[in-house]
Every structure is written in C-alpha cells, then in structure tokens.
Amino acid sequence: MNQIQPRDEHKFLFDGNKLLWHMDRVHEHYRDGQRIAPLHIDIGATKLCNAQCIYCYGIYQEMSRDIIETPTLVKLFNDAPALGIRSLTLTGDGEPTLNPGIYEALSVGKHQGLDIGLATNGIALDTPKLTTMLNTCTWIRFNLSGVSRESYKSIHGVDHWDRVQANIKQAVSLKKRLKSKCTIGLQMVLVPQCVNQVIPEAQFAVTHGLDYFVIKQFSDPGCEEMSRFSLDWYDNPEVLATLEYAEKLSTPQTRIVPKWNMISAKGKRPYDRCVDCPLIFQISGNSKCYPCGYLFNNEEFCYGDLKEQSLGEILRSDRYWSIIKRMKEDFDVHTECSGSCRHDFTNAFMWNYLHPPTHLNFI
C-alpha cells in the first residue's frame, strides 16, 4: 500500500500552532493541574535597533536602548533546557544582533540541546556571525519588507539595502558550504506601503534559494507613531490577488506563505482569556519577563527580572503563578489588549481544549 505524502504547503505551519505535538505538557498542566515550565521562550536581547521600520511593534514597546548583559543571557540559554524549555527565539523588541553576547549564548544553548530561532533585520551581520548562527540555530529569519533601495529605505527608514541583500545571499551560500540544516527565510509585515514589494520579494526569495518567504499581518496596538490604516484594506481584491499570485510562485525549494488565517482575522479573537501563558514565556530586551509583548513595560504584569532572579526562580515564584492565574481567569482579551497577538493560535487551541463541545465521543 502506498503511503500518502503530506501536502507540502503545511511544511512550515506558520499560520497555526504545533501544540498537538506537545500534548504531554498540555495535559500535565491543564488536565492534571501541575505547575509546568513553558514550552517556548521569546526573548528580546536588547531594546535597541539600527532600523526605523514604519510598522515596528518596538515603537509601542518603547525602545530604551537597554541590552541584556552577556552573563545573564548565557545563563538563560544554559538553564532553559534543564528546566524543560524546548525552544527559544531571539526576536524583538529590539534587533538581537546588536547584543554582542548572543553568539556565546547561541553556542551554549546549542550545546545544551535547545532549539533556537533568530529573527534579524540583517544589517549588523558578517561572515563570522552568520557562521555561528548557521551552526547553532534551527532557523534564521530576515525581517524584510522591501527589495529595492528606494522601497527598503522608505519602509525600514535606513539606507542599508545593499548590505542586507549581500548578507542574505551570504547566509544561503554559507549554509551550503557548512552543510548546515538551518532553515533560512524572509518575513514581510504587510502594510499598504509595501504591497508593491510582495511579488518582487517572492521572486527574490525564489531566485536566491531561500527556504521560505512568509507574509504576515500588521499588528496594531493603537500606537499613533506606527503605520496607520484600516485593517479592512486586507480585503481589497488587488491585495488578495497579489498574495494569491505570490503564493503560486512557490517552488520545491522555496515556499511563499501568506498567513491567510491571521490576515483575515484582523485581530479578532475566538477566545476570551489568555489561557496559554504557561506555555509561552516572553522576555523584553531590558531582561524583564511578561506574559506577552503587548504588556511589556507594564509592571503590574511583570513576572520578574533576569538581572535579579534566575529563570528557574521566576518560574517557581508565587508572583509568576498569580499572574498566570489572572491571565487565565480574569484578563479580558477583548478590552485589555489590542492587535494581532503572538499567542492567538495557541490561545484559540487551548480555549477549545478547555471548553469542549457536547457529545464529545461523536468524533
């Protein structure tokens, strides 16, 4: 009997969640009531950036130019796997490659068996840094919303397109030379100013052998300094046609992936509480820890500070679990937060898990 092969468009599953493959941890906490470690950590290694992207969520999160010190960062990467953390991503609220300590932390985390992702604007990279990243990371994502000098400068606010383009090509070349298994991709935040770059960027990704190009929604926390437009713009036939055309440019090597579900949701949530916070832990670039990026700088929701406590101490603290309880039982996602959320798909999954339908056995 021939086996049915999985559909290739689901290879990366950007537009959903992967909790089905972590139900052991889900059951431990949500069914058995155990205090668990998160599955994943998102960390901003700094609140400093060398670009000025018009859609940047870091604008809302207040870029204070803090950098997490190397010993604190290395200890986090060393301790996380032993606590039960399975993956960690270096991402906003600043540009992680501006923290010189990340390269030692990456090596330590890899040695400890941690799955690591890294999101970067690609400006501050060079061959030694890329080599370390390719030898330690599961994936690297270049955040890019314009692939000509003019569009790049207007969207990202700096004139570094030539350098970024060269670093992306160098990453792909080094991956082959090092025989690295690291996945390399591009991500665009889709706003009106860059819709004319969707197809050129898809073509750039295919031409240069990237593994994927993902097109995501704009997350609007109501910050006036960020790009302003009605999210109904995503329903324009011209926008939809552009995304559909780009998606068809996919090749066996390079997947072009519009995040259709998130784009169509427009920030509306099919759940009422933040019930997934025990599974995803977030750290700001000033080393303070919170349930999510929207709550960065809100001391009422600060779990703790890695400058003062270890990750293990924070996860075992009564303060951490009291905030978790508040997020799961009292926090109203419809009135107390705004924008498309990092937690949306995992929250929706866990909300359904906790509120099963009737006649459950009639599958």
Coordinates of C-alpha atoms in Angstrom, one line a residue, residues 158-362:
V158 CA 17.6 53.4 6.7
D159 CA 19.8 53.0 3.6
H160 CA 21.2 49.6 4.1
W161 CA 19.6 47.5 1.3
D162 CA 22.9 46.6 -0.4
R163 CA 24.4 45.3 2.9
V164 CA 21.2 43.4 3.8
Q165 CA 20.9 41.8 0.4
A166 CA 24.6 40.7 0.5
N167 CA 24.1 39.2 4.0
I168 CA 21.0 37.2 2.9
K169 CA 22.9 35.8 -0.1
Q170 CA 25.9 35.1 2.1
A171 CA 23.7 33.2 4.5
V172 CA 22.4 30.9 1.8
S173 CA 25.9 30.4 0.4
L174 CA 27.4 29.6 3.8
K175 CA 24.6 27.2 4.6
K176 CA 25.6 25.1 1.6
R177 CA 29.3 25.4 2.4
L178 CA 28.8 24.4 6.0
K179 CA 26.2 21.8 5.2
S180 CA 24.0 23.4 7.8
K181 CA 20.5 22.2 8.3
C182 CA 19.4 25.7 9.4
T183 CA 16.2 26.9 7.7
I184 CA 16.6 30.4 6.2
G185 CA 13.6 32.6 5.4
L186 CA 12.2 36.0 4.9
Q187 CA 9.3 37.7 6.6
M188 CA 7.3 40.7 5.4
V189 CA 4.9 42.7 7.6
L190 CA 2.2 43.6 5.0
V191 CA 1.2 47.2 5.1
P192 CA 0.0 49.4 2.2
Q193 CA 3.4 50.9 1.7
C194 CA 5.0 47.6 0.8
V195 CA 2.2 45.7 -1.1
N196 CA 4.0 46.5 -4.4
Q197 CA 7.0 44.6 -3.0
V198 CA 5.2 41.3 -2.3
I199 CA 5.8 39.8 -5.7
P200 CA 9.4 41.2 -6.1
E201 CA 10.3 39.8 -2.7
A202 CA 8.8 36.4 -3.6
Q203 CA 10.9 36.4 -6.7
F204 CA 13.9 37.4 -4.7
A205 CA 13.4 34.5 -2.3
V206 CA 13.0 32.0 -5.2
T207 CA 15.9 33.3 -7.2
H208 CA 18.3 33.2 -4.2
G209 CA 17.2 29.8 -2.8
L210 CA 15.6 30.9 0.5
D211 CA 13.6 28.2 2.2
Y212 CA 10.5 30.4 2.6
F213 CA 9.0 33.8 2.4
V214 CA 6.2 34.4 4.8
I215 CA 3.8 37.4 4.6
K216 CA 2.2 38.3 7.9
Q217 CA -0.4 40.7 9.1
F218 CA 0.3 44.1 10.7
S219 CA -0.3 44.1 14.5
D220 CA -1.9 47.3 15.6
P221 CA -1.7 48.1 19.3
G222 CA -3.2 51.6 18.6
C223 CA 0.2 53.4 18.5
E224 CA 0.0 56.6 16.5
E225 CA 3.7 56.5 15.6
M226 CA 3.2 53.2 13.7
S227 CA 1.8 52.8 10.2
R228 CA -1.9 53.7 10.3
F229 CA -4.6 52.1 8.1
S230 CA -7.8 50.3 8.4
L231 CA -7.3 46.5 8.5
D232 CA -10.2 46.2 6.1
W233 CA -7.6 47.1 3.5
Y234 CA -6.6 43.5 3.5
D235 CA -9.9 42.6 1.9
N236 CA -9.2 44.7 -1.2
P237 CA -9.3 42.5 -4.3
E238 CA -6.0 43.8 -5.5
V239 CA -4.3 42.9 -2.2
L240 CA -5.8 39.4 -2.3
A241 CA -4.8 38.9 -5.9
T242 CA -1.3 39.9 -5.2
L243 CA -1.0 37.4 -2.3
E244 CA -2.5 34.6 -4.4
Y245 CA -0.1 35.3 -7.3
A246 CA 2.9 35.4 -4.9
E247 CA 1.8 32.1 -3.3
K248 CA 1.8 30.5 -6.8
L249 CA 5.5 31.4 -7.2
S250 CA 6.4 28.7 -4.7
T251 CA 8.9 26.1 -5.8
P252 CA 10.0 22.8 -4.2
Q253 CA 12.9 24.8 -2.6
T254 CA 11.1 28.0 -1.7
R255 CA 7.6 28.2 -0.1
I256 CA 5.8 31.5 -0.4
V257 CA 3.4 31.6 2.5
P258 CA 0.8 34.3 3.1
K259 CA -0.6 34.0 6.6
W260 CA -4.2 33.8 5.4
N261 CA -5.8 33.0 8.7
M262 CA -4.1 35.8 10.6
I263 CA -4.6 38.3 7.9
S264 CA -8.3 37.6 7.6
A265 CA -8.8 37.6 11.4
K266 CA -7.8 41.3 11.6
G267 CA -7.1 41.0 15.3
K268 CA -10.4 39.5 16.3
R269 CA -10.1 36.7 18.8
P270 CA -12.2 33.5 19.1
Y271 CA -11.3 33.2 22.8
D272 CA -11.9 35.3 25.9
R273 CA -8.9 34.8 28.2
C274 CA -5.2 34.4 27.8
V275 CA -5.1 30.7 28.7
D276 CA -1.9 29.7 27.0
C277 CA 0.6 31.8 29.1
P278 CA 2.0 28.7 30.9
L279 CA 3.2 27.5 27.5
I280 CA 4.9 30.7 26.1
F281 CA 7.2 32.9 28.1
Q282 CA 8.3 36.3 26.9
I283 CA 11.3 38.4 27.9
S284 CA 11.8 42.1 27.0
G285 CA 15.2 43.5 25.9
N286 CA 15.6 45.0 29.4
S287 CA 15.6 41.5 30.9
K288 CA 12.1 41.8 32.4
C289 CA 9.7 39.0 31.9
Y290 CA 6.0 39.2 30.9
P291 CA 3.1 37.2 29.6
C292 CA 3.2 38.9 26.2
G293 CA 4.8 41.7 24.2
Y294 CA 1.7 43.9 24.5
L295 CA 2.3 44.0 28.3
F296 CA 6.0 44.9 28.1
N297 CA 6.7 47.8 30.5
N298 CA 3.5 47.2 32.4
E299 CA 5.0 46.4 35.9
E300 CA 1.6 45.1 37.1
F301 CA 2.2 42.1 34.8
C302 CA 6.0 41.7 35.2
Y303 CA 6.9 38.2 36.3
G304 CA 10.4 39.1 37.4
D305 CA 13.7 40.4 36.2
L306 CA 16.6 38.1 35.0
K307 CA 19.1 40.6 36.4
E308 CA 17.7 39.8 39.8
Q309 CA 16.4 36.3 39.6
S310 CA 17.2 33.2 37.6
L311 CA 14.7 31.8 35.1
G312 CA 14.0 28.9 37.5
E313 CA 13.4 31.2 40.4
I314 CA 10.9 33.2 38.4
L315 CA 9.0 30.1 37.1
R316 CA 8.8 28.8 40.7
S317 CA 7.6 32.1 42.2
D318 CA 4.2 32.8 43.6
R319 CA 4.1 36.1 41.7
Y320 CA 4.6 34.2 38.3
W321 CA 1.8 31.8 39.0
S322 CA -0.5 34.6 40.4
I323 CA -0.1 36.5 37.1
I324 CA -0.7 33.2 35.1
K325 CA -3.9 32.7 37.1
R326 CA -5.0 36.3 36.4
M327 CA -4.4 35.9 32.7
K328 CA -6.3 32.6 32.5
E329 CA -9.3 33.7 34.7
D330 CA -9.7 37.5 34.7
F331 CA -7.8 39.1 31.8
D332 CA -10.3 40.2 29.1
V333 CA -8.6 39.9 25.7
H334 CA -11.3 41.9 24.1
T335 CA -10.9 45.0 26.2
E336 CA -7.4 44.8 27.9
C337 CA -5.2 44.3 24.8
S338 CA -5.2 45.1 21.1
G339 CA -3.7 44.0 17.8
S340 CA -2.9 40.6 16.4
C341 CA -1.1 38.6 19.0
R342 CA 1.8 36.1 19.2
H343 CA -0.5 34.0 21.3
D344 CA -3.6 34.0 19.1
F345 CA -3.4 30.4 17.7
T346 CA -2.2 28.7 20.8
N347 CA -4.8 30.6 22.9
A348 CA -7.6 29.5 20.4
F349 CA -6.4 25.9 20.6
M350 CA -6.3 25.9 24.4
W351 CA -9.6 27.7 24.7
N352 CA -11.2 25.0 22.7
Y353 CA -9.4 22.3 24.7
L354 CA -10.8 23.8 27.9
H355 CA -14.3 24.3 26.5
P356 CA -15.1 21.0 24.8
P357 CA -18.4 20.6 22.8
T358 CA -21.2 18.3 23.8
H359 CA -21.4 14.7 22.5
L360 CA -17.6 14.6 22.5
N361 CA -17.4 10.9 21.5
F362 CA -19.2 11.5 18.2

